[in-house]
Coordinates of C-alpha atoms and ligand atoms in Angstrom, one line a residue:
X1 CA 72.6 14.9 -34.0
X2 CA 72.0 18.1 -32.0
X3 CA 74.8 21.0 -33.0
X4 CA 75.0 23.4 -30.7
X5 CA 76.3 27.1 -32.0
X6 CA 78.8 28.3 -29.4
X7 CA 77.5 31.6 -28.5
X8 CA 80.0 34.5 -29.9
X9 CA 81.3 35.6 -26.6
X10 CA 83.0 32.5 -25.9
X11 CA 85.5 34.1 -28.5
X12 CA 86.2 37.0 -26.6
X13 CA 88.9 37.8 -24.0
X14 CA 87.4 37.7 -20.4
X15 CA 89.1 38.3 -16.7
X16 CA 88.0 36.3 -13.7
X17 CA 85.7 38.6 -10.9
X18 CA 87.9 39.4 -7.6
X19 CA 84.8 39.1 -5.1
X20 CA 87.6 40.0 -2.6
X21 CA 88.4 43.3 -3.3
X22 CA 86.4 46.2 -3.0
X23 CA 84.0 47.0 -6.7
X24 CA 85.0 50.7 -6.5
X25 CA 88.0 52.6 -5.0
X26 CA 86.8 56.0 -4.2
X27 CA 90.3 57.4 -3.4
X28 CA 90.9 58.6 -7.0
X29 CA 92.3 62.5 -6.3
X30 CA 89.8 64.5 -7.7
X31 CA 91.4 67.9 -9.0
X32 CA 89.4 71.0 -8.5
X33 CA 90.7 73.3 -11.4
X34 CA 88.8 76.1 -10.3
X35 CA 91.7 76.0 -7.2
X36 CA 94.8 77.9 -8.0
X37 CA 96.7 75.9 -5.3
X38 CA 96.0 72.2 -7.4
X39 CA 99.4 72.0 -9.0
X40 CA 101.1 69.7 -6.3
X41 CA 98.2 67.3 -5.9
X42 CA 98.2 66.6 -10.0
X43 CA 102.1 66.1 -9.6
X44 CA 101.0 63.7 -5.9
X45 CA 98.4 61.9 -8.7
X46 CA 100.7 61.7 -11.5
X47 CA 103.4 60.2 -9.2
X48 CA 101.2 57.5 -7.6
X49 CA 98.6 56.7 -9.9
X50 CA 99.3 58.3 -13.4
X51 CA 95.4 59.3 -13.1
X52 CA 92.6 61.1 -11.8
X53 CA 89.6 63.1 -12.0
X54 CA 89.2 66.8 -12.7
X55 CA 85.9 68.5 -11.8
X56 CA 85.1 72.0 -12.0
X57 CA 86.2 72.1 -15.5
X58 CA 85.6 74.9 -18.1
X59 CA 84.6 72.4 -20.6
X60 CA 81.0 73.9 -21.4
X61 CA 78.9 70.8 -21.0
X62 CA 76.4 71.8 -24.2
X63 CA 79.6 70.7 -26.5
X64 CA 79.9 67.1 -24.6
X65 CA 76.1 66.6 -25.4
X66 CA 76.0 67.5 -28.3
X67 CA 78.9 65.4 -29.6
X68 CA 77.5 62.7 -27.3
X69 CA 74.3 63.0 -29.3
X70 CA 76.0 62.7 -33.2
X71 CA 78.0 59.8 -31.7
X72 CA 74.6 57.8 -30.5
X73 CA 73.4 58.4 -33.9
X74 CA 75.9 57.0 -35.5
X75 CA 76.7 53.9 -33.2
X76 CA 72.7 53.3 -33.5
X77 CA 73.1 52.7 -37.7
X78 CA 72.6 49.5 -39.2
X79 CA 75.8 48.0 -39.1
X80 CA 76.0 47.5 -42.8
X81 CA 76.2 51.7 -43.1
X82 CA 78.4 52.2 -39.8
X83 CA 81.0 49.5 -41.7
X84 CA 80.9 51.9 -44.8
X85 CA 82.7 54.0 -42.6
X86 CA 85.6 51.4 -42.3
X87 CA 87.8 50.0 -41.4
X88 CA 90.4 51.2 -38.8
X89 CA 93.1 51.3 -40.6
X90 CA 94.1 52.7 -38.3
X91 CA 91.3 55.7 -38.6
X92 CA 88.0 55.0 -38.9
X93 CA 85.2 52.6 -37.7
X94 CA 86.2 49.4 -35.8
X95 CA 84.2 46.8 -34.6
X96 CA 85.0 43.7 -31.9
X97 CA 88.9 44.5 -34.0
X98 CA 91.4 46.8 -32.3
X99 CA 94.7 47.9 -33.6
X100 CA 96.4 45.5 -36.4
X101 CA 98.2 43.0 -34.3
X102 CA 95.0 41.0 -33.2
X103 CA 93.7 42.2 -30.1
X104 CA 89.7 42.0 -30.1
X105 CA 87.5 43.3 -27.5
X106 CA 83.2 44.0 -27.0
X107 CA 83.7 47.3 -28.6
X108 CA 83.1 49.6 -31.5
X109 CA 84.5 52.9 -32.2
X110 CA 85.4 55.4 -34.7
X111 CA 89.0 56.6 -34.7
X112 CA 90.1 60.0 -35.8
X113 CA 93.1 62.3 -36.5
X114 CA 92.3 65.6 -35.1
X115 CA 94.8 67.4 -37.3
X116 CA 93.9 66.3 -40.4
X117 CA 90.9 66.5 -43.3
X118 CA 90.1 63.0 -42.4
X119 CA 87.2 61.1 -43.8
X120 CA 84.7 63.2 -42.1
X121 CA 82.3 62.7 -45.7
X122 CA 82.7 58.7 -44.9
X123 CA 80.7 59.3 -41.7
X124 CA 78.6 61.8 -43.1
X125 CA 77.0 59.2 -45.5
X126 CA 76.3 57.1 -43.0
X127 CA 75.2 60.1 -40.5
X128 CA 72.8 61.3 -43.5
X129 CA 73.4 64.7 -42.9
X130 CA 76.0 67.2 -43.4
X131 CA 79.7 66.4 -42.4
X132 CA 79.7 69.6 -41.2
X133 CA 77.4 68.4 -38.1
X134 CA 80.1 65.7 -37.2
X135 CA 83.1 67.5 -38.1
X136 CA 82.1 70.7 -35.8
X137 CA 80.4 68.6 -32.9
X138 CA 84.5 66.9 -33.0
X139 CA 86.3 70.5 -33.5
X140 CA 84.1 72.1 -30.6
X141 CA 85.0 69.6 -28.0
X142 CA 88.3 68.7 -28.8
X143 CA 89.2 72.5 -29.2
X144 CA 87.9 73.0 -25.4
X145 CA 89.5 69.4 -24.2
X146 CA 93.2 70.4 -25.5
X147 CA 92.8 74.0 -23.8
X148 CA 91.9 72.0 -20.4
X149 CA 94.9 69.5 -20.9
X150 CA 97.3 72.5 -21.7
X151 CA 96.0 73.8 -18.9
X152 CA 96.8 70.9 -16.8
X153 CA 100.2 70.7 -18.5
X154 CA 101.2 73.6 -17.5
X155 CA 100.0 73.5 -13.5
X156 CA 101.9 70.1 -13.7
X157 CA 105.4 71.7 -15.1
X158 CA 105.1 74.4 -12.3
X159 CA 104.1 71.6 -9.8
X160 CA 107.2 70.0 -11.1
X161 CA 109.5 73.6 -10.9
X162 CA 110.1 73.2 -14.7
X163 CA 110.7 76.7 -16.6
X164 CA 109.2 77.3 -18.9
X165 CA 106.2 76.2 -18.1
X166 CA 104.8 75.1 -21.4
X167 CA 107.3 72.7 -22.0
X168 CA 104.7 70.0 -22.5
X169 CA 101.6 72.0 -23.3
X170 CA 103.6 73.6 -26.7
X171 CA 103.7 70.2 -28.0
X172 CA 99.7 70.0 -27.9
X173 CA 99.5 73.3 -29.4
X174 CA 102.2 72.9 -32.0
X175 CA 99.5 73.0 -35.3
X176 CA 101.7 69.9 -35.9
X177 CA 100.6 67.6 -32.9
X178 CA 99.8 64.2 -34.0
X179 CA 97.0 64.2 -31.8
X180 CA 93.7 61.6 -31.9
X181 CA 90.5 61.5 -31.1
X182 CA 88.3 58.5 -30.2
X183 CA 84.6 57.1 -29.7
X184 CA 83.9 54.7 -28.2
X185 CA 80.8 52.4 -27.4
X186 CA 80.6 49.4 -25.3
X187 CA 77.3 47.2 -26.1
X188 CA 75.9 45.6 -23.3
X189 CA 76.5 41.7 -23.0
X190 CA 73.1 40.3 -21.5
X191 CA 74.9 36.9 -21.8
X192 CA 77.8 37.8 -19.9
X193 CA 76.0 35.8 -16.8
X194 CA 76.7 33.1 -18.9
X195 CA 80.7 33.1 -18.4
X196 CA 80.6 32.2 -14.5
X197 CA 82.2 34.8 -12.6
X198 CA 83.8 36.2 -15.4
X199 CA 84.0 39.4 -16.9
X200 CA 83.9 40.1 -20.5
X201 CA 86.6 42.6 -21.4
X202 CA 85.6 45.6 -23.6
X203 CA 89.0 47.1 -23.9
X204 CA 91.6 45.1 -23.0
X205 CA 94.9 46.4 -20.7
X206 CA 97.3 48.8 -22.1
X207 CA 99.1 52.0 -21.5
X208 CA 98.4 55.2 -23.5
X209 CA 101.0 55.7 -25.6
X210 CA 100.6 59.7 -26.3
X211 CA 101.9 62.6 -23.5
X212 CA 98.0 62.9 -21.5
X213 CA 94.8 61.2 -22.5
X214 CA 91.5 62.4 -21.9
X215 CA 88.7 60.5 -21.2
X216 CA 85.2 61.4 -20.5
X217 CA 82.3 59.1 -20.8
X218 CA 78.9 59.1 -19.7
X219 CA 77.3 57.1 -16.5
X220 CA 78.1 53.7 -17.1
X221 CA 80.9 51.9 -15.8
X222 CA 83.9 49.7 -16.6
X223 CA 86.8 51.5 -16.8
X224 CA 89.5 49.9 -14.3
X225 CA 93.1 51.2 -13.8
X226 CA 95.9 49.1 -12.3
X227 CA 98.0 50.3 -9.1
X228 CA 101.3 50.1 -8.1
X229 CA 100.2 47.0 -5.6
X230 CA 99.3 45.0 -8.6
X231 CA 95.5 45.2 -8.1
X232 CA 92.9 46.1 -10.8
X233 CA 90.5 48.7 -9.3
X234 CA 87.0 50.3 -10.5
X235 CA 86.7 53.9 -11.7
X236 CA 82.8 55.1 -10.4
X237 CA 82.0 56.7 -13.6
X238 CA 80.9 60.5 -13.3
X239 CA 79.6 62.2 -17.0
X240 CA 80.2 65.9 -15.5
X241 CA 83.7 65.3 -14.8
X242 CA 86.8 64.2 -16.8
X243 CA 89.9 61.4 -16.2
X244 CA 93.0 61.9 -16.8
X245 CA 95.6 59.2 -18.1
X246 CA 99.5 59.8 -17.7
X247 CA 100.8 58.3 -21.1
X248 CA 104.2 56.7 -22.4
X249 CA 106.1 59.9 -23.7
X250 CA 105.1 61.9 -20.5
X251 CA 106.4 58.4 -18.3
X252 CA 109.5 59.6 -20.4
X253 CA 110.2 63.0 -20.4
X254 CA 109.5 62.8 -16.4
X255 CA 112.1 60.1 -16.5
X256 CA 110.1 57.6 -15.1
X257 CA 108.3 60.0 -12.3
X258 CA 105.3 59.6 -13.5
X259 CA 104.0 56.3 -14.6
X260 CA 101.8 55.9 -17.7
X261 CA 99.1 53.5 -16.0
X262 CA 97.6 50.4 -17.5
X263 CA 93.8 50.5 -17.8
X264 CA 91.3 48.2 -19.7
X265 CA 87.6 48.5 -20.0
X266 CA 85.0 45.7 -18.8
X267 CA 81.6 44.9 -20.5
X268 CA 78.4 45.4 -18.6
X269 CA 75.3 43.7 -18.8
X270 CA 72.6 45.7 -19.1
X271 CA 73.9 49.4 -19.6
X272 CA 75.6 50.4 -22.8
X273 CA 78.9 52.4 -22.0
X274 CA 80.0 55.2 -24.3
X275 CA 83.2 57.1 -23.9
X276 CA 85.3 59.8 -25.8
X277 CA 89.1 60.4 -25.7
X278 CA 91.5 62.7 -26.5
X279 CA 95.0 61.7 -26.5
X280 CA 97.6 64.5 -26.6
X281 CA 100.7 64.1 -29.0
X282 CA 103.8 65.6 -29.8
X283 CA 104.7 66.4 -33.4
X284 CA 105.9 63.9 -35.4
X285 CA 109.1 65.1 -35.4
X286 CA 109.8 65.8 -31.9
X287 CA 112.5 64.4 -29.9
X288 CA 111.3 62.5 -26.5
X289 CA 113.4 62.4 -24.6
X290 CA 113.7 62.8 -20.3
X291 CA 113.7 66.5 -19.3
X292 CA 117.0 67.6 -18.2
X293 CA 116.2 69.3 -14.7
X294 CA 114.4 65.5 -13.8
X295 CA 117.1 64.2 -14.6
X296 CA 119.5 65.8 -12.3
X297 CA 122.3 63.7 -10.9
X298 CA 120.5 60.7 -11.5
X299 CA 120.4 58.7 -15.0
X300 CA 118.5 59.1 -17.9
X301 CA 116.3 56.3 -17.9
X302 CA 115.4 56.3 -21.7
X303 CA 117.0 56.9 -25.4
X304 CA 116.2 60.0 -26.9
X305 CA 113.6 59.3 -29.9
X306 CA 111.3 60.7 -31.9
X307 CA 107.6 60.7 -32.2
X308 CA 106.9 59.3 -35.1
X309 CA 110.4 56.4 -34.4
X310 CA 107.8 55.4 -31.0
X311 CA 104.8 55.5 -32.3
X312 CA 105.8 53.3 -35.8
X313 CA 106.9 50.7 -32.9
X314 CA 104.2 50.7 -31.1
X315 CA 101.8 50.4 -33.8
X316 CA 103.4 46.4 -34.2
X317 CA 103.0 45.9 -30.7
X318 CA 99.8 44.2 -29.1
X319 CA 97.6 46.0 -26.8
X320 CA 99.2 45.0 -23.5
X321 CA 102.9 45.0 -24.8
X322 CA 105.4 46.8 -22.8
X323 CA 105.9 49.5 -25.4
X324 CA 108.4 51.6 -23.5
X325 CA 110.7 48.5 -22.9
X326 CA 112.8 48.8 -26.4
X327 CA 113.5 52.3 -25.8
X328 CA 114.9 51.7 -22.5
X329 CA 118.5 52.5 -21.4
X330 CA 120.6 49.8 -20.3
X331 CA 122.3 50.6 -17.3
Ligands
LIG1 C1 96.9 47.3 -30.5 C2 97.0 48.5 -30.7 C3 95.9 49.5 -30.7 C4 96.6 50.8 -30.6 C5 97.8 50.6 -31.5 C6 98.3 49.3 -30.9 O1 99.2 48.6 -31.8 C7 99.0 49.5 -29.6 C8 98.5 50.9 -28.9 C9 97.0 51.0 -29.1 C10 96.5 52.4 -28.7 C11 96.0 52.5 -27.2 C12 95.6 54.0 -26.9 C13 94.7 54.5 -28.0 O2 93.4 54.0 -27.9 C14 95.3 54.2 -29.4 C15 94.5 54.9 -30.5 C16 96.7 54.5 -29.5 O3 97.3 55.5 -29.9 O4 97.4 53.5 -29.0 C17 95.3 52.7 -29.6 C18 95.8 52.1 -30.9 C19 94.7 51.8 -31.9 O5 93.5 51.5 -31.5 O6 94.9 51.9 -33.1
AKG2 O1 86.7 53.6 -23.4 C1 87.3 53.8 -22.4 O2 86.7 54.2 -21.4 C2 88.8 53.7 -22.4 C3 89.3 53.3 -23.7 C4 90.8 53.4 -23.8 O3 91.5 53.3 -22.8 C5 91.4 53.8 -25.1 O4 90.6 53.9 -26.1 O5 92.6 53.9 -25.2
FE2_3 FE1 93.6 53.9 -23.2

């Protein structure tokens, strides 16, 4: 008898191609940050997408390459040395595994704490070099990718006529802000031709759960947001410029204003897709809770909580749970 071994994609989460709609929605707002006057169109965004693109960014593009560069390295190991640097529990290298509740998707990535020691010597040994090449190539860019997000923070609060203005950029700076930074890389899936109209999902859907996440990644595709009309659209990827993802605790302290959107990443066949994030958060400690000038007159949509009360839920929670459900008001 003839066994036949079921390739190892069949194993892995997939969504059915929409030939109907279009492959890429090119009315993303693009912010141009070298324009003073930007604040109201990155509130317009934030409102009715919870995303978009910034160009003309200060973010010198030297530091992208070169962490773009130590992060190839490492993803082209042997896998035996890449899993010395595992696993993601939840920082650290992850393969095909995401989170602890189950989810899997055609990934691999390393997950780091930006605020901490970390196990920078656990990459380093499989990096063969000198942590220090890692650890600066992360501090460099994620020291320039906070500045730009505080500066976004702060157009959007005066967009938004909140005083003071750094009301949500203090909580990035805050030496305390349980902030993260991630890598990663999407293999290609020549056998994805193989699953009939079907795309194989490299990161499935789910909301950010921080206060802004940046993304940048380099010039292959996949990345798809959802919109308020319940379709899945494309994001044309574009390495010079970053996106911008409204997440949970912003949704929050905007009382519901701004929407932290779902997104999910899909597999492509031939080109390998590598991406690195930021995601902004507050201190552990700090209360989340709606603003009170957004509030005005109406009700506050949420319960006050703290950091560190949201995040050890949504840590039990699967990767396209509603997170922000349990900590909603009941009117
Ligand atoms: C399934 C999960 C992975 C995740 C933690 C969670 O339990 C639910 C939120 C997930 C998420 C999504 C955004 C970021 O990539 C992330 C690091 C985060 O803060 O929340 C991941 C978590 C993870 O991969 O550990
Ligand atoms: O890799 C990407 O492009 C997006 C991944 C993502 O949404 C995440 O890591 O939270
Ligand atoms: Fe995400």
């Amino acid at each position: 008898m003839v066994v036949l071994t079921k390739p190892a994609i069949d194993h892995f989460p997939t969504v059915k191609n929409s030939f109907k709609s279009p492959s890429y929605f090119n009315d993303i707002p693009v912010i141009d940050l070298s324009k003073p006057d930007s604040k109201n169109l990155i509130v317009n965004a934030c409102e009715e997408f919870g995303f978009f693109k910034v160009i003309n960014h200060d973010v010198p593009m030297e530091l992208i390459s070169k962490l773009e560069s130590e992060a190839i390295k490492f993803f082209s190991s042997p896998l035996s040395e890449k899993l010395k640097a595992g696993p993601a529990d939840p920082f650290g290298y992850g393969n095909k595994k995401i989170g602890q509740n189950g989810d899997i998707g055609w990934v691999e990535y390393i997950l780091l704490s930006t605020n901490s020691e970390f196990n920078y010597q656990k990459f380093a040994s499989v990096l063969g070099v000198n942590p220090e090449n890692i650890r600066a190539a992360v501090n460099d860019y994620v020291t320039e990718v906070k500045k730009m997000s505080c500066e976004i923070l702060e157009m959007l609060a005066e967009g938004l006529n909140i005083h003071p203005t750094n009301v949500f950029s203090k909580l990035l700076m805050d030496e305390k802000s349980d902030s993260v930074f991630r890598l990663n890389h999407y293999p290609p899936c020549p056998d994805i031709q193989e699953l009939n109209a079907k795309n194989l999902i490299g990161f499935g859907e789910h909301t950010d759960p921080q206060i802004i996440s940046v993304l940048r990644s380099n010039n292959t595709s996949g990345l798809q947001i959802l919109l308020k009309n319940g379709h899945w659209i494309s994001v044309p990827s574009d390495q010079n410029s970053f996106f911008i993802i409204v997440g949970d605790s912003l949704q929050v302290m905007t009382n519901g204003r701004f929407k932290s959107v779902k997104h999910r990443v899909l597999t492509n066949s031939v080109k390998s897709r590598l991406s690195m994030i930021y995601f902004g958060g507050p201190p552990l400690s700090e209360k989340i809770a709606p603003l009170p000038s957004l509030i005005e007159g109406k009700n506050s949509l949420y319960k006050e909580f703290t950091w560190f009360e949201y995040k050890k839920s949504a840590y039990k929670t699967r990767l396209a749970d509603n997170r922000l459900v349990r900590f909603e008001k009941s009117l």
